[in-house]
Amino acid sequence: MSEEIHARRLLQGNEAIVQGALAARCRFFAGYPITPASEIAEQLSVRLPAVNGTFIQMEDEIASIGAVIGASLAGGKAMTATSGPGFSLMQENLGFACAAEVPCVIVNVMRGGPSTGLPTSPAQGDVQMARWGTHGDHSIIVLAVSSVLDSFIMTVRAFNLAEKYRVPVIILSDEVVAHTRESVELPLKSEVKVVDRIAPGMPPDWYKPYQEDARGVPPMAAFGDGYRHHVTGLVHDQDGFPTQNPQEVEKFHQRLSMKITKGLPDIQLTRKFHMDDAELFVVAYGSVARSAMRAVEEARMAGIRAGLVQLITLFPFPRRTLTPYLQQCHSVLVPELNLGQISREVQRVNQGQCTVVKQNRVDGRLITPQEIYNRLVKLSSGRLS
């Protein structure tokens, strides 16, 4: 009988995503190589067969997510990993997974775009594509990781949310997080909470694959388990068959939205630093959050009452977390490696309560702690608005 022991490991972000996926009991990966995400596929090609899992290198990213959806419908926990150009190709099937309520995890390690863009330089240009890239009006869960340990924890979390709410969950990493090596102590296997989808508890003849429960999330039978399970990307009724009945179409859309809304306290994750007495604060995510943390600490040492709200869940956007601080502070700084994709969300929920200032970089370089600190100094002295 082996005894688990805490041990430190030197891992890069992509390796930690692999560790997190295996800890969450992911047993299927389909993907197509692309930097800066390739290490995820490389490692899973070895690690998955060792645990009786399946790794398939597909002909492209469209086929990759199609295979992932199929594996999930067959009862497996499945994921793929890509970068911006590949993520673009996945959008139609991502919408299919949303409509058919197929749990799966999609990792997008962002690099500079558009198109082939800046391979392989850090960027955060895919934030709004993660929210709105696939067509239709539906909720979606998007998580952002900022460190190696984060990459492990949030990958487990992504699988748990996908299984719990029967949705695809997107993890946004970036080139810096993916390739940074850090010494981390991962949780023991016995310490990792793993959530599995709810299986039907009724006889097969009674099963309706899209009949909601109190949470709005139907139990999910696996293909081959004896339950009839019709799957389509068309709007469907509770039996899974296409419908254009206006009442059923309305009910379909409302339930897809409602199941996420009911879970907001569980889904929306943030971290707050020095916010109790903050007069101004930073909203950041991904690798930029780490620069922001250092800048806020230095601002505090300089006597500036600055704080940081790190967004882990980007969507559904954590409006209720930010609103009290937008009322409390005179300014909020939003540094991003794009031209302002989350600052638009902050502006949307701010409604004129405080001054929202963007800080953007799209040249393939990081926003440094010193650059954020300099902005905080100007904001605190009223020299920037």
mmCIF file of N, CA and C in Angstrom, residues 9-22 37 39-40 42-44 47 148 151-152 155 177-182 186:
data_model
loop_
_atom_site.group_PDB
_atom_site.id
_atom_site.type_symbol
_atom_site.label_atom_id
_atom_site.label_comp_id
_atom_site.label_asym_id
_atom_site.label_seq_id
_atom_site.Cartn_x
_atom_site.Cartn_y
_atom_site.Cartn_z
ATOM 1 N N ARG A 9 7.577 19.958 -7.322
ATOM 2 C CA ARG A 9 7.952 19.585 -8.682
ATOM 3 C C ARG A 9 8.243 20.841 -9.476
ATOM 4 N N LEU A 10 9.174 20.702 -10.424
ATOM 5 C CA LEU A 10 9.459 21.811 -11.327
ATOM 6 C C LEU A 10 8.672 21.565 -12.614
ATOM 7 N N LEU A 11 7.621 22.357 -12.807
ATOM 8 C CA LEU A 11 6.726 22.161 -13.946
ATOM 9 C C LEU A 11 6.543 23.454 -14.719
ATOM 10 N N GLN A 12 6.225 23.318 -16.000
ATOM 11 C CA GLN A 12 5.773 24.478 -16.758
ATOM 12 C C GLN A 12 4.243 24.456 -16.809
ATOM 13 N N GLY A 13 3.644 25.554 -17.195
ATOM 14 C CA GLY A 13 2.191 25.664 -17.170
ATOM 15 C C GLY A 13 1.492 24.589 -17.976
ATOM 16 N N ASN A 14 1.982 24.316 -19.172
ATOM 17 C CA ASN A 14 1.353 23.284 -19.999
ATOM 18 C C ASN A 14 1.426 21.906 -19.340
ATOM 19 N N GLU A 15 2.536 21.628 -18.661
ATOM 20 C CA GLU A 15 2.658 20.342 -17.965
ATOM 21 C C GLU A 15 1.665 20.268 -16.806
ATOM 22 N N ALA A 16 1.453 21.381 -16.138
ATOM 23 C CA ALA A 16 0.501 21.396 -15.030
ATOM 24 C C ALA A 16 -0.923 21.178 -15.532
ATOM 25 N N ILE A 17 -1.239 21.671 -16.730
ATOM 26 C CA ILE A 17 -2.562 21.396 -17.306
ATOM 27 C C ILE A 17 -2.735 19.898 -17.543
ATOM 28 N N VAL A 18 -1.686 19.252 -18.017
ATOM 29 C CA VAL A 18 -1.734 17.795 -18.199
ATOM 30 C C VAL A 18 -1.984 17.099 -16.863
ATOM 31 N N GLN A 19 -1.238 17.515 -15.836
ATOM 32 C CA GLN A 19 -1.411 16.909 -14.502
ATOM 33 C C GLN A 19 -2.830 17.136 -13.998
ATOM 34 N N GLY A 20 -3.361 18.320 -14.217
ATOM 35 C CA GLY A 20 -4.714 18.628 -13.763
ATOM 36 C C GLY A 20 -5.758 17.801 -14.490
ATOM 37 N N ALA A 21 -5.568 17.645 -15.792
ATOM 38 C CA ALA A 21 -6.518 16.857 -16.582
ATOM 39 C C ALA A 21 -6.550 15.407 -16.102
ATOM 40 N N LEU A 22 -5.372 14.845 -15.858
ATOM 41 C CA LEU A 22 -5.329 13.454 -15.384
ATOM 42 C C LEU A 22 -5.919 13.327 -13.988
ATOM 43 N N ALA A 37 0.798 25.542 -27.475
ATOM 44 C CA ALA A 37 0.027 24.547 -26.720
ATOM 45 C C ALA A 37 0.561 23.133 -26.905
ATOM 46 N N GLU A 39 2.951 21.200 -26.023
ATOM 47 C CA GLU A 39 3.425 20.314 -24.937
ATOM 48 C C GLU A 39 2.278 19.544 -24.294
ATOM 49 N N ILE A 40 1.083 20.111 -24.321
ATOM 50 C CA ILE A 40 -0.061 19.412 -23.711
ATOM 51 C C ILE A 40 -0.327 18.112 -24.480
ATOM 52 N N GLU A 42 1.811 16.586 -26.503
ATOM 53 C CA GLU A 42 3.002 15.726 -26.427
ATOM 54 C C GLU A 42 2.984 14.880 -25.162
ATOM 55 N N GLN A 43 2.679 15.514 -24.041
ATOM 56 C CA GLN A 43 2.708 14.763 -22.774
ATOM 57 C C GLN A 43 1.537 13.794 -22.673
ATOM 58 N N LEU A 44 0.369 14.214 -23.122
ATOM 59 C CA LEU A 44 -0.784 13.312 -23.012
ATOM 60 C C LEU A 44 -0.662 12.122 -23.956
ATOM 61 N N ARG A 47 1.113 9.975 -21.455
ATOM 62 C CA ARG A 47 0.468 9.765 -20.144
ATOM 63 C C ARG A 47 -0.884 9.075 -20.250
ATOM 64 N N VAL A 148 1.630 28.375 -12.786
ATOM 65 C CA VAL A 148 1.705 26.929 -12.981
ATOM 66 C C VAL A 148 0.719 26.219 -12.052
ATOM 67 N N SER A 151 -2.688 26.570 -13.263
ATOM 68 C CA SER A 151 -2.961 25.735 -14.436
ATOM 69 C C SER A 151 -3.446 24.354 -13.998
ATOM 70 N N PHE A 152 -2.878 23.847 -12.922
ATOM 71 C CA PHE A 152 -3.343 22.558 -12.397
ATOM 72 C C PHE A 152 -4.733 22.690 -11.792
ATOM 73 N N THR A 155 -7.599 23.541 -14.223
ATOM 74 C CA THR A 155 -7.946 22.463 -15.151
ATOM 75 C C THR A 155 -8.867 21.463 -14.461
ATOM 76 N N VAL A 177 2.456 31.947 -19.300
ATOM 77 C CA VAL A 177 2.048 30.968 -18.286
ATOM 78 C C VAL A 177 2.377 29.554 -18.767
ATOM 79 N N ALA A 178 2.149 29.297 -20.035
ATOM 80 C CA ALA A 178 2.343 27.954 -20.583
ATOM 81 C C ALA A 178 3.786 27.494 -20.490
ATOM 82 N N HIS A 179 4.730 28.406 -20.690
ATOM 83 C CA HIS A 179 6.135 28.018 -20.781
ATOM 84 C C HIS A 179 6.986 28.429 -19.583
ATOM 85 N N THR A 180 6.376 29.070 -18.598
ATOM 86 C CA THR A 180 7.107 29.394 -17.377
ATOM 87 C C THR A 180 7.238 28.143 -16.520
ATOM 88 N N ARG A 181 8.441 27.907 -16.017
ATOM 89 C CA ARG A 181 8.644 26.781 -15.102
ATOM 90 C C ARG A 181 8.710 27.314 -13.680
ATOM 91 N N GLU A 182 7.944 26.643 -12.799
ATOM 92 C CA GLU A 182 7.927 27.035 -11.395
ATOM 93 C C GLU A 182 7.983 25.784 -10.535
ATOM 94 N N LEU A 186 1.826 20.235 -5.807
ATOM 95 C CA LEU A 186 0.470 19.937 -6.240
ATOM 96 C C LEU A 186 -0.293 19.205 -5.145
#
